[in-house]
Amino acid sequence: MDKIIIPKPKRFKRNLIILSVIFLIVGSGWFAGFNIFEVLTHLYKGGRLLGRMFFPPDFSYIPNIVAPMIETIRMAIVGTAVGAVVALPVAVLAANNFIKTKWLHVPLRVVLNIFRTIPALVLASLFVAVFGSGAFSGVIALSIFTFGLVSKLTYETIEAVDYGQVEALMSLGANKLNVLRYAIMPQIMPQYMSYTLYGFEVNVRAAAVLGYVGAGGIGQIYETNLAWRQFDRVGMIIIFTFFIVLIIDLVSSSIRKRLV
Amino acid sequence: MEKIIIKKQGNHFQTAMKILYYIIVFGLIFWGTKGIEYKGVMKTAAGTLEALLNGFINPDLSYASNMTIDGLPFAILETIAIAICGTFVSAIISIPFALLASQNIVGQKVSKIGKLIVTMIRTFPELILALVFISVVGPGAPAGILALGVHSIGMLAKLFSEAIESMDLGVKEALESCGGNYFEVLFRAILPQVSPELISYTLYRFEINMRAASTLGLVGAGGIGAPLIFAIRTRSWSRAGIIIIVLIATVTIIDQISGRIRKRIV
């Protein structure tokens, strides 16, 4: 039987890309001092630590977790609400199709980009330095973080709206505010709310570690228990957080599915 | 001119439900604000803020040009290296997890267990993972790589499995009917089909990991985080300023490059 010969495509460029990616990965592994054999031979130590966390976790610690967990959820709710409310008008201004003044939306986008690049933990530690430790600093950090996230997603949605409705209203002589109210808002509202809920899910996770830098919530008891090496309590906190996050994610994603 | 009257759609029940939703949402927000203790802005806040802004205006340039191991360029490069390696490690480990969580590969029952495992990994806080790995390899960048590598599985495996679940099964069945074994099916049918999405998601996660890698230093897992937190705690604002400025610039550049590549792939 003859062999079927499929002519090979020219793969020089592809191979060059693959080679440079491998070079990048190996190079950064070398730079960071990553040694897979060292990891594998010492892996049992990590297993031992996990064993101390989860087998068994300290169930008697649950009552002490509830209060900081509630504070975490409160921080996430308030942070999301503030950030999302501010994000809506800013997103309208930052979208390039509704208001066509370039000097407005270009700098706005740069600012939004900067807000999104700073990790929430860094923001929180800055605010702890300014406003003192506590949930208040955490809420401000979460608000700014949510603001950056929601406003970016929303202005992208505004730019993608069906422009027919806008033109229909304008041809009837509607002014900008009416166009905004009756053509743009109804179209973006479901997505905007969905993004806000998504931001809330992210914020619950983020709020859970913000306490590590003193910004309130459950992260604070992580820090104290880690400092005292009470790993069974840390394990309990992780399990408790897992269930809370799971419930919130389930509720939030079922609402999001109905919205969009 | 007559006013245009648009008749409201929907019945009373829907209106009632709408009002109920609003009450729930505002109630939740009100409940949230009650718990946030506002101790009043500290008297030093204005001074601190001024010093902070001053630090951003006059950043510590000598730190940015310090080419030794204690300097900013080294720390930034280390952060990028942690993000690259961590993302790569997690992309590799995510593939088996994704297969395990895909309904059309392993069946409904197993995929549910796989999805649960992936969700559990996602919820495990990165910082705690970093601590676990510090106990394995000691403090430093390798612990950060492992922490990112494991934590990212939570998101990557989920996205990968969604890509696998929505792929065309014809190729897989064709190979199976020709007698292809499991690995042949995996490498010749499944992975080639989903690889553009896989690469795109991996790059997206790389962008996220760049940000995460910059906070891992908080617990001693390498990167820019340690000098940054140290600068903030000791209130050396000009140094914190230069670190944050360079960090923003680096992350923005990487986002741009990665975004361009992602647009070309998919």
Short mmCIF file of C-alpha atoms in Angstrom, two decimals:
data_model
loop_
_atom_site.label_atom_id
_atom_site.label_comp_id
_atom_site.label_asym_id
_atom_site.label_seq_id
_atom_site.Cartn_x
_atom_site.Cartn_y
_atom_site.Cartn_z
CA MET A 1 0.00 0.00 0.00
CA ASP A 2 1.25 3.41 -0.87
CA LYS A 3 1.83 5.77 1.89
CA ILE A 4 -0.22 8.89 1.71
CA ILE A 5 2.11 11.83 1.73
CA ILE A 6 0.76 15.06 3.03
CA PRO A 7 3.05 17.94 2.11
CA LYS A 8 4.25 19.66 5.22
CA PRO A 9 3.46 23.34 5.46
CA LYS A 10 6.35 25.71 6.00
CA ARG A 11 6.80 25.80 9.70
CA PHE A 12 9.83 27.98 10.14
CA LYS A 13 7.95 30.91 11.66
CA ARG A 14 5.89 28.68 13.93
CA ASN A 15 8.94 26.84 15.18
CA LEU A 16 10.70 30.14 15.83
CA ILE A 17 7.77 31.29 17.98
CA ILE A 18 7.66 28.00 19.89
CA LEU A 19 11.41 28.13 20.42
CA SER A 20 11.33 31.66 21.76
CA VAL A 21 8.43 30.81 24.09
CA ILE A 22 10.37 27.82 25.44
CA PHE A 23 13.42 30.02 25.82
CA LEU A 24 11.31 32.58 27.73
CA ILE A 25 9.87 29.95 30.08
CA VAL A 26 13.16 28.16 30.74
CA GLY A 27 14.95 31.47 31.10
CA SER A 28 12.52 32.80 33.67
CA GLY A 29 12.59 29.47 35.52
CA TRP A 30 16.35 29.75 35.72
CA PHE A 31 16.13 33.41 36.74
CA ALA A 32 13.69 32.64 39.56
CA GLY A 33 15.84 29.75 40.76
CA PHE A 34 13.15 27.16 40.15
CA ASN A 35 14.39 23.60 40.60
CA ILE A 36 11.83 20.90 39.95
CA PHE A 37 13.87 18.18 41.71
CA GLU A 38 14.11 20.24 44.87
CA VAL A 39 10.35 20.73 44.75
CA LEU A 40 9.63 17.03 44.26
CA THR A 41 11.99 15.86 47.01
CA HIS A 42 10.54 18.29 49.55
CA LEU A 43 6.92 17.96 48.53
CA TYR A 44 6.17 15.87 51.63
CA LYS A 45 6.75 18.95 53.81
CA GLY A 46 3.90 20.76 52.11
CA GLY A 47 1.76 17.66 52.54
CA ARG A 48 2.59 17.67 56.24
CA LEU A 49 1.50 21.29 56.56
CA LEU A 50 -1.73 20.61 54.69
CA GLY A 51 -2.25 17.62 57.00
CA ARG A 52 -1.95 19.90 60.00
CA MET A 53 -4.49 22.24 58.44
CA PHE A 54 -7.19 19.84 57.39
CA PHE A 55 -6.78 16.53 59.23
CA PRO A 56 -8.62 17.51 61.29
CA PRO A 57 -9.51 21.21 61.17
CA ASP A 58 -10.38 22.85 64.48
CA PHE A 59 -14.19 22.74 64.41
CA SER A 60 -14.47 24.46 67.79
CA TYR A 61 -13.09 27.60 66.14
CA ILE A 62 -16.18 28.16 63.97
CA PRO A 63 -17.90 30.65 66.37
CA ASN A 64 -14.83 32.89 66.19
CA ILE A 65 -14.92 32.92 62.38
CA VAL A 66 -18.53 34.04 61.93
CA ALA A 67 -18.09 37.68 62.96
CA PRO A 68 -15.07 38.43 60.73
CA MET A 69 -16.74 36.52 57.89
CA ILE A 70 -19.82 38.77 58.17
CA GLU A 71 -17.54 41.77 58.17
CA THR A 72 -15.89 40.45 55.01
CA ILE A 73 -19.25 40.08 53.27
CA ARG A 74 -20.30 43.55 54.39
CA MET A 75 -17.06 45.01 53.06
CA ALA A 76 -17.63 43.26 49.74
CA ILE A 77 -21.23 44.51 49.50
CA VAL A 78 -20.44 48.13 50.32
CA GLY A 79 -17.28 48.17 48.22
CA THR A 80 -19.13 46.72 45.24
CA ALA A 81 -22.08 49.11 45.63
CA VAL A 82 -19.94 52.24 45.85
CA GLY A 83 -17.62 51.18 43.04
CA ALA A 84 -20.45 50.13 40.71
CA VAL A 85 -22.53 53.29 41.28
CA VAL A 86 -19.56 55.52 40.46
CA ALA A 87 -18.63 53.30 37.52
CA LEU A 88 -21.86 53.82 35.57
CA PRO A 89 -21.57 57.57 34.78
CA VAL A 90 -17.84 57.27 34.25
CA ALA A 91 -18.40 54.42 31.80
CA VAL A 92 -20.84 56.59 29.84
CA LEU A 93 -18.20 59.34 29.65
CA ALA A 94 -15.43 56.91 28.73
CA ALA A 95 -17.31 55.25 25.88
CA ASN A 96 -16.27 56.71 22.55
CA ASN A 97 -19.62 56.47 20.76
CA PHE A 98 -21.99 58.41 23.02
CA ILE A 99 -19.85 61.43 23.78
CA LYS A 100 -17.43 62.02 20.95
CA THR A 101 -15.03 64.38 22.66
CA LYS A 102 -11.64 62.77 22.49
CA TRP A 103 -10.03 64.86 25.21
CA LEU A 104 -12.49 63.38 27.69
CA HIS A 105 -12.52 59.67 27.10
CA VAL A 106 -8.85 59.11 26.32
CA PRO A 107 -7.50 60.44 29.65
CA LEU A 108 -10.41 58.76 31.48
CA ARG A 109 -9.42 55.43 30.02
CA VAL A 110 -5.82 55.91 31.06
CA VAL A 111 -6.96 56.59 34.62
CA LEU A 112 -9.26 53.55 34.59
CA ASN A 113 -6.40 51.43 33.30
CA ILE A 114 -4.17 52.59 36.11
CA PHE A 115 -6.85 51.74 38.68
CA ARG A 116 -7.10 48.25 37.27
CA THR A 117 -3.36 47.61 37.25
CA ILE A 118 -2.85 48.20 40.97
CA PRO A 119 -3.62 44.98 42.87
CA ALA A 120 -6.33 45.33 45.54
CA LEU A 121 -3.87 44.29 48.25
CA VAL A 122 -1.48 47.11 47.37
CA LEU A 123 -4.35 49.62 47.30
CA ALA A 124 -5.50 48.34 50.69
CA SER A 125 -2.07 48.68 52.26
CA LEU A 126 -1.81 52.23 50.92
CA PHE A 127 -5.19 53.12 52.44
CA VAL A 128 -4.30 51.43 55.72
CA ALA A 129 -1.28 53.72 55.87
CA VAL A 130 -3.47 56.77 55.22
CA PHE A 131 -6.75 56.01 57.02
CA GLY A 132 -5.54 53.58 59.65
CA SER A 133 -6.30 49.87 59.88
CA GLY A 134 -9.86 48.57 59.79
CA ALA A 135 -12.68 47.69 57.44
CA PHE A 136 -12.99 51.28 56.19
CA SER A 137 -9.66 51.16 54.37
CA GLY A 138 -10.61 47.80 52.90
CA VAL A 139 -13.93 49.17 51.62
CA ILE A 140 -12.19 52.07 49.86
CA ALA A 141 -9.69 49.70 48.26
CA LEU A 142 -12.49 47.38 47.09
CA SER A 143 -14.53 50.34 45.79
CA ILE A 144 -11.67 51.56 43.64
CA PHE A 145 -10.94 48.04 42.42
CA THR A 146 -14.62 47.42 41.52
CA PHE A 147 -14.84 50.83 39.92
CA GLY A 148 -11.95 50.02 37.59
CA LEU A 149 -13.34 46.60 36.70
CA VAL A 150 -17.01 47.46 36.21
CA SER A 151 -16.44 50.73 34.37
CA LYS A 152 -14.13 49.08 31.84
CA LEU A 153 -16.54 46.23 31.11
CA THR A 154 -19.47 48.66 30.96
CA TYR A 155 -17.91 51.16 28.57
CA GLU A 156 -17.02 48.29 26.27
CA THR A 157 -20.68 47.26 26.38
CA ILE A 158 -21.83 50.81 25.66
CA GLU A 159 -19.56 50.90 22.63
CA ALA A 160 -21.16 47.69 21.40
CA VAL A 161 -24.82 48.79 21.74
CA ASP A 162 -27.16 48.60 18.79
CA TYR A 163 -26.90 52.10 17.38
CA GLY A 164 -30.17 51.87 15.47
CA GLN A 165 -32.18 52.70 18.57
CA VAL A 166 -30.01 55.71 19.30
CA GLU A 167 -30.43 57.02 15.76
CA ALA A 168 -34.16 56.39 15.86
CA LEU A 169 -34.50 58.52 18.96
CA MET A 170 -32.23 61.24 17.62
CA SER A 171 -34.23 61.44 14.40
CA LEU A 172 -37.29 62.11 16.57
CA GLY A 173 -35.44 65.02 18.10
CA ALA A 174 -34.51 63.51 21.42
CA ASN A 175 -31.69 65.20 23.27
CA LYS A 176 -28.61 63.46 24.65
CA LEU A 177 -30.18 62.75 28.03
CA ASN A 178 -33.23 61.15 26.46
CA VAL A 179 -31.05 59.03 24.20
CA LEU A 180 -29.11 57.92 27.25
CA ARG A 181 -32.25 57.16 29.23
CA TYR A 182 -34.34 55.43 26.56
CA ALA A 183 -31.84 53.96 24.10
CA ILE A 184 -28.57 53.21 25.84
CA MET A 185 -29.54 52.44 29.45
CA PRO A 186 -32.13 49.74 28.68
CA GLN A 187 -29.61 48.00 26.45
CA ILE A 188 -26.69 47.98 28.86
CA MET A 189 -28.56 47.56 32.16
CA PRO A 190 -28.61 43.72 32.23
CA GLN A 191 -24.89 43.52 31.41
CA TYR A 192 -24.04 46.26 33.88
CA MET A 193 -25.82 44.43 36.67
CA SER A 194 -24.19 41.20 35.65
CA TYR A 195 -20.74 42.83 35.79
CA THR A 196 -21.58 44.26 39.20
CA LEU A 197 -22.47 40.82 40.49
CA TYR A 198 -19.28 39.45 38.98
CA GLY A 199 -17.39 42.22 40.74
CA PHE A 200 -19.11 41.21 43.95
CA GLU A 201 -17.93 37.61 43.56
CA VAL A 202 -14.38 38.78 42.96
CA ASN A 203 -14.63 41.18 45.89
CA VAL A 204 -15.70 38.49 48.35
CA ARG A 205 -12.54 36.57 47.49
CA ALA A 206 -10.42 39.71 47.59
CA ALA A 207 -11.96 40.91 50.87
CA ALA A 208 -11.04 37.59 52.45
CA VAL A 209 -7.32 38.36 52.14
CA LEU A 210 -7.35 42.14 52.59
CA GLY A 211 -7.14 41.72 56.37
CA TYR A 212 -3.66 40.43 55.83
CA VAL A 213 -2.47 44.02 55.47
CA GLY A 214 -4.81 45.22 58.23
CA ALA A 215 -7.80 46.22 56.13
CA GLY A 216 -10.47 44.32 58.05
CA GLY A 217 -12.35 41.12 57.42
CA ILE A 218 -11.39 37.50 57.79
CA GLY A 219 -7.80 38.06 56.64
CA GLN A 220 -6.93 39.45 60.04
CA ILE A 221 -7.56 36.17 61.79
CA TYR A 222 -5.55 34.40 59.10
CA GLU A 223 -2.62 36.52 60.06
CA THR A 224 -2.90 36.03 63.82
CA ASN A 225 -3.41 32.27 63.52
CA LEU A 226 -0.51 31.90 61.10
CA ALA A 227 1.69 33.91 63.41
CA TRP A 228 0.78 31.54 66.28
CA ARG A 229 1.20 28.56 63.94
CA GLN A 230 -2.33 27.31 64.71
CA PHE A 231 -2.72 25.65 61.34
CA ASP A 232 -5.81 23.63 62.27
CA ARG A 233 -7.64 26.91 62.77
CA VAL A 234 -6.34 28.23 59.45
CA GLY A 235 -7.70 25.05 57.86
CA MET A 236 -11.09 25.69 59.43
CA ILE A 237 -11.12 29.29 58.15
CA ILE A 238 -10.30 28.05 54.64
CA ILE A 239 -13.11 25.47 54.73
CA PHE A 240 -15.59 28.00 56.11
CA THR A 241 -14.62 30.59 53.50
CA PHE A 242 -14.92 27.94 50.80
CA PHE A 243 -18.54 27.22 51.67
CA ILE A 244 -19.49 30.88 51.94
CA VAL A 245 -17.83 31.71 48.62
CA LEU A 246 -19.44 28.68 47.00
CA ILE A 247 -22.93 29.74 48.16
CA ILE A 248 -22.39 33.35 47.05
CA ASP A 249 -21.05 32.22 43.66
CA LEU A 250 -24.01 29.89 43.13
CA VAL A 251 -26.59 32.55 44.01
CA SER A 252 -24.82 35.25 42.04
CA SER A 253 -24.25 33.17 38.92
CA SER A 254 -27.86 31.97 38.88
CA ILE A 255 -29.00 35.61 39.02
CA ARG A 256 -26.51 36.51 36.29
CA LYS A 257 -27.82 33.74 34.05
CA ARG A 258 -31.33 35.13 34.37
CA LEU A 259 -30.17 38.68 33.72
CA VAL A 260 -28.31 38.24 30.45
CA MET B 1 -47.05 69.38 20.96
CA GLU B 2 -48.57 66.36 22.46
CA LYS B 3 -46.55 64.28 24.80
CA ILE B 4 -45.77 60.82 23.64
CA ILE B 5 -47.12 58.34 26.12
CA ILE B 6 -45.54 54.97 26.19
CA LYS B 7 -47.70 52.39 27.85
CA LYS B 8 -45.91 50.53 30.56
CA GLN B 9 -45.62 46.87 29.92
CA GLY B 10 -46.03 44.18 32.54
CA ASN B 11 -48.62 43.56 35.20
CA HIS B 12 -48.85 44.39 38.86
CA PHE B 13 -47.14 41.18 39.89
CA GLN B 14 -44.00 42.06 37.96
CA THR B 15 -43.97 45.56 39.39
CA ALA B 16 -44.29 44.14 42.88
CA MET B 17 -41.42 41.75 42.25
CA LYS B 18 -39.30 44.59 40.92
CA ILE B 19 -39.96 46.66 44.04
CA LEU B 20 -39.16 43.64 46.18
CA TYR B 21 -35.78 43.22 44.41
CA TYR B 22 -34.96 46.87 44.97
CA ILE B 23 -35.85 46.55 48.65
CA ILE B 24 -33.63 43.47 48.98
CA VAL B 25 -30.68 45.13 47.25
CA PHE B 26 -30.93 48.38 49.21
CA GLY B 27 -31.53 46.44 52.42
CA LEU B 28 -28.34 44.46 51.80
CA ILE B 29 -26.34 47.60 51.12
CA PHE B 30 -27.77 49.27 54.23
CA TRP B 31 -26.95 46.18 56.28
CA GLY B 32 -23.43 46.28 54.86
CA THR B 33 -22.80 49.91 55.73
CA LYS B 34 -23.95 49.36 59.30
CA GLY B 35 -21.09 46.96 59.94
CA ILE B 36 -18.35 49.18 58.59
CA GLU B 37 -16.98 51.04 61.50
CA TYR B 38 -16.03 54.52 60.47
CA LYS B 39 -13.60 55.66 63.07
CA GLY B 40 -13.22 59.02 61.46
CA VAL B 41 -10.22 59.88 59.38
CA MET B 42 -7.08 59.87 61.46
CA LYS B 43 -5.71 63.30 62.23
CA THR B 44 -2.52 62.33 60.48
CA ALA B 45 -4.37 61.30 57.31
CA ALA B 46 -3.97 64.63 55.54
CA GLY B 47 -0.26 64.72 56.32
CA THR B 48 0.21 61.12 55.23
CA LEU B 49 -1.68 61.71 52.02
CA GLU B 50 0.46 64.73 51.28
CA ALA B 51 3.65 62.77 51.96
CA LEU B 52 2.33 59.94 49.79
CA LEU B 53 1.58 62.20 46.84
CA ASN B 54 4.91 63.90 47.34
CA GLY B 55 6.54 60.49 47.11
CA PHE B 56 4.80 59.85 43.80
CA ILE B 57 5.92 63.21 42.44
CA ASN B 58 9.52 62.71 43.57
CA PRO B 59 10.09 58.99 43.15
CA ASP B 60 13.31 57.40 44.34
CA LEU B 61 15.11 57.21 41.01
CA SER B 62 18.32 55.81 42.46
CA TYR B 63 16.38 52.66 43.40
CA ALA B 64 15.14 52.26 39.84
CA SER B 65 18.67 52.47 38.45
CA ASN B 66 20.14 50.10 41.04
CA MET B 67 21.19 47.15 38.92
CA THR B 68 22.21 44.89 41.81
CA ILE B 69 20.11 42.14 43.33
CA ASP B 70 18.56 44.67 45.75
CA GLY B 71 17.44 47.03 43.02
CA LEU B 72 14.09 47.56 41.37
CA PRO B 73 14.95 46.09 37.93
CA PHE B 74 15.86 42.78 39.49
CA ALA B 75 12.66 42.66 41.57
CA ILE B 76 10.49 43.49 38.54
CA LEU B 77 12.23 40.88 36.39
CA GLU B 78 11.77 38.35 39.18
CA THR B 79 8.06 39.21 39.34
CA ILE B 80 7.71 38.69 35.58
CA ALA B 81 9.66 35.42 35.83
CA ILE B 82 7.35 34.20 38.61
CA ALA B 83 4.29 35.08 36.55
CA ILE B 84 5.62 33.39 33.38
CA CYS B 85 6.70 30.19 35.13
CA GLY B 86 3.62 30.02 37.35
CA THR B 87 1.31 30.42 34.37
CA PHE B 88 3.21 27.81 32.37
CA VAL B 89 3.18 25.28 35.21
CA SER B 90 -0.54 25.79 35.77
CA ALA B 91 -1.37 25.59 32.05
CA ILE B 92 0.28 22.17 31.89
CA ILE B 93 -1.39 20.86 35.07
CA SER B 94 -4.73 22.34 34.04
CA ILE B 95 -5.08 20.11 30.98
CA PRO B 96 -5.68 16.84 32.90
CA PHE B 97 -7.93 18.69 35.35
CA ALA B 98 -9.87 20.21 32.47
CA LEU B 99 -10.33 16.80 30.85
CA LEU B 100 -11.55 15.46 34.18
CA ALA B 101 -14.09 18.28 34.41
CA SER B 102 -15.36 18.02 30.83
CA GLN B 103 -18.70 16.35 30.44
CA ASN B 104 -18.11 15.11 26.90
CA ILE B 105 -14.83 13.39 27.77
CA VAL B 106 -15.40 11.62 31.07
CA GLY B 107 -19.18 11.60 31.40
CA GLN B 108 -21.53 13.52 33.60
CA LYS B 109 -20.79 11.99 37.00
CA VAL B 110 -17.00 12.22 36.89
CA SER B 111 -17.12 15.70 35.43
CA LYS B 112 -19.13 16.93 38.41
CA ILE B 113 -16.43 15.70 40.78
CA GLY B 114 -13.79 17.27 38.54
CA LYS B 115 -15.64 20.59 38.56
CA LEU B 116 -15.90 20.50 42.34
CA ILE B 117 -12.16 19.89 42.68
CA VAL B 118 -11.44 22.81 40.35
CA THR B 119 -13.76 25.08 42.36
CA MET B 120 -12.04 24.05 45.57
CA ILE B 121 -8.64 24.93 44.13
CA ARG B 122 -10.00 28.31 43.03
CA THR B 123 -11.20 29.17 46.51
CA PHE B 124 -7.96 28.26 48.26
CA PRO B 125 -6.35 31.66 48.91
CA GLU B 126 -3.16 32.33 46.97
CA LEU B 127 -1.37 33.74 49.98
CA ILE B 128 -2.03 30.61 52.05
CA LEU B 129 -0.89 28.46 49.13
CA ALA B 130 2.27 30.54 49.01
CA LEU B 131 2.81 29.79 52.72
CA VAL B 132 2.31 26.06 52.11
CA PHE B 133 4.92 26.13 49.35
CA ILE B 134 7.28 28.23 51.42
CA SER B 135 7.28 25.29 53.83
CA VAL B 136 8.27 23.10 50.87
CA VAL B 137 11.00 25.08 49.13
CA GLY B 138 11.69 27.86 51.61
CA PRO B 139 11.00 31.54 51.04
CA GLY B 140 11.75 32.93 47.59
CA ALA B 141 10.55 33.00 44.01
CA PRO B 142 10.08 29.20 43.57
CA ALA B 143 7.40 29.22 46.27
CA GLY B 144 5.63 32.01 44.39
CA ILE B 145 5.81 30.06 41.13
CA LEU B 146 4.27 26.99 42.76
CA ALA B 147 1.56 29.04 44.49
CA LEU B 148 0.54 30.71 41.21
CA GLY B 149 0.90 27.41 39.38
CA VAL B 150 -1.57 25.65 41.65
CA HIS B 151 -3.95 28.56 42.22
CA SER B 152 -4.34 29.33 38.50
CA ILE B 153 -5.56 25.78 37.88
CA GLY B 154 -8.83 26.87 39.45
CA MET B 155 -9.53 29.33 36.67
CA LEU B 156 -7.64 27.80 33.75
CA ALA B 157 -9.05 24.28 34.15
CA LYS B 158 -12.56 25.75 34.30
CA LEU B 159 -12.07 27.79 31.12
CA PHE B 160 -10.25 24.91 29.39
CA SER B 161 -13.05 22.49 30.22
CA GLU B 162 -15.61 24.95 28.86
CA ALA B 163 -13.61 25.12 25.63
CA ILE B 164 -13.41 21.32 25.45
CA GLU B 165 -17.10 20.93 26.15
CA SER B 166 -18.02 23.23 23.28
CA MET B 167 -15.73 21.63 20.70
CA ASP B 168 -16.73 19.55 17.71
CA LEU B 169 -16.73 15.89 18.74
CA GLY B 170 -16.61 14.56 15.18
CA VAL B 171 -12.81 14.51 14.99
CA LYS B 172 -12.53 12.65 18.26
CA GLU B 173 -15.07 10.04 17.17
CA ALA B 174 -13.37 9.66 13.81
CA LEU B 175 -10.05 8.91 15.45
CA GLU B 176 -11.64 6.54 17.94
CA SER B 177 -13.40 4.64 15.19
CA CYS B 178 -10.04 4.19 13.43
CA GLY B 179 -8.70 2.60 16.60
CA GLY B 180 -6.78 5.54 18.00
CA ASN B 181 -5.77 5.01 21.60
CA TYR B 182 -6.45 7.49 24.35
CA PHE B 183 -3.27 9.52 23.93
CA GLU B 184 -3.62 9.67 20.17
CA VAL B 185 -7.13 10.98 20.58
CA LEU B 186 -5.93 13.56 23.12
CA PHE B 187 -2.97 14.85 21.11
CA ARG B 188 -4.39 14.52 17.58
CA ALA B 189 -8.06 15.39 18.10
CA ILE B 190 -8.78 17.26 21.30
CA LEU B 191 -5.76 19.50 21.90
CA PRO B 192 -5.27 20.74 18.29
CA GLN B 193 -8.91 21.83 18.20
CA VAL B 194 -8.94 23.75 21.43
CA SER B 195 -5.33 24.99 21.41
CA PRO B 196 -6.10 28.56 20.22
CA GLU B 197 -8.53 28.99 23.08
CA LEU B 198 -6.13 27.33 25.50
CA ILE B 199 -3.32 29.69 24.53
CA SER B 200 -5.62 32.69 24.71
CA TYR B 201 -6.89 31.80 28.19
CA THR B 202 -3.35 31.09 29.34
CA LEU B 203 -2.24 34.54 28.20
CA TYR B 204 -5.23 36.09 29.94
CA ARG B 205 -4.30 34.28 33.14
CA PHE B 206 -0.73 35.47 32.66
CA GLU B 207 -2.01 39.05 32.82
CA ILE B 208 -3.81 38.26 36.08
CA ASN B 209 -0.79 36.43 37.47
CA MET B 210 1.39 39.45 36.80
CA ARG B 211 -0.75 41.35 39.32
CA ALA B 212 -0.88 38.41 41.72
CA ALA B 213 2.89 37.91 41.57
CA SER B 214 3.36 41.50 42.70
CA THR B 215 1.55 40.79 45.99
CA LEU B 216 3.02 37.36 46.77
CA GLY B 217 6.09 39.00 48.25
CA LEU B 218 3.88 39.95 51.18
CA VAL B 219 4.35 36.48 52.66
CA GLY B 220 7.89 36.05 51.38
CA ALA B 221 7.26 34.31 48.07
CA GLY B 222 9.52 36.52 45.96
CA GLY B 223 8.93 39.35 43.55
CA ILE B 224 8.27 43.04 43.96
CA GLY B 225 5.72 42.61 46.80
CA ALA B 226 8.21 42.43 49.64
CA PRO B 227 10.06 45.70 48.91
CA LEU B 228 6.73 47.40 48.14
CA ILE B 229 5.06 46.42 51.41
CA PHE B 230 8.25 47.23 53.28
CA ALA B 231 8.35 50.69 51.71
CA ILE B 232 4.68 51.32 52.58
CA ARG B 233 5.07 50.11 56.18
CA THR B 234 8.15 52.18 56.79
CA ARG B 235 6.46 55.08 55.00
CA SER B 236 9.30 55.68 52.61
CA TRP B 237 6.90 57.08 50.06
CA SER B 238 9.40 58.04 47.39
CA ARG B 239 10.45 54.40 47.20
CA ALA B 240 6.83 53.11 47.27
CA GLY B 241 6.11 55.70 44.57
CA ILE B 242 8.78 54.48 42.17
CA ILE B 243 7.80 50.83 42.75
CA ILE B 244 4.12 51.49 42.04
CA ILE B 245 4.87 53.65 39.00
CA VAL B 246 7.18 51.02 37.49
CA LEU B 247 4.71 48.26 38.39
CA ILE B 248 1.84 50.07 36.64
CA ALA B 249 4.02 50.66 33.58
CA THR B 250 5.16 47.04 33.43
CA VAL B 251 1.69 45.59 33.89
CA THR B 252 0.26 47.97 31.27
CA ILE B 253 2.92 47.03 28.71
CA ILE B 254 2.44 43.31 29.35
CA ASP B 255 -1.36 43.71 29.10
CA GLN B 256 -0.97 45.46 25.75
CA ILE B 257 1.38 42.82 24.30
CA SER B 258 -0.68 39.93 25.62
CA GLY B 259 -3.92 41.51 24.43
CA ARG B 260 -2.51 41.98 20.92
CA ILE B 261 -1.41 38.35 20.75
CA ARG B 262 -4.78 37.17 22.05
CA LYS B 263 -6.62 39.15 19.40
CA ARG B 264 -4.50 37.57 16.68
CA ILE B 265 -4.95 34.03 17.98
CA VAL B 266 -8.70 33.79 18.31
#
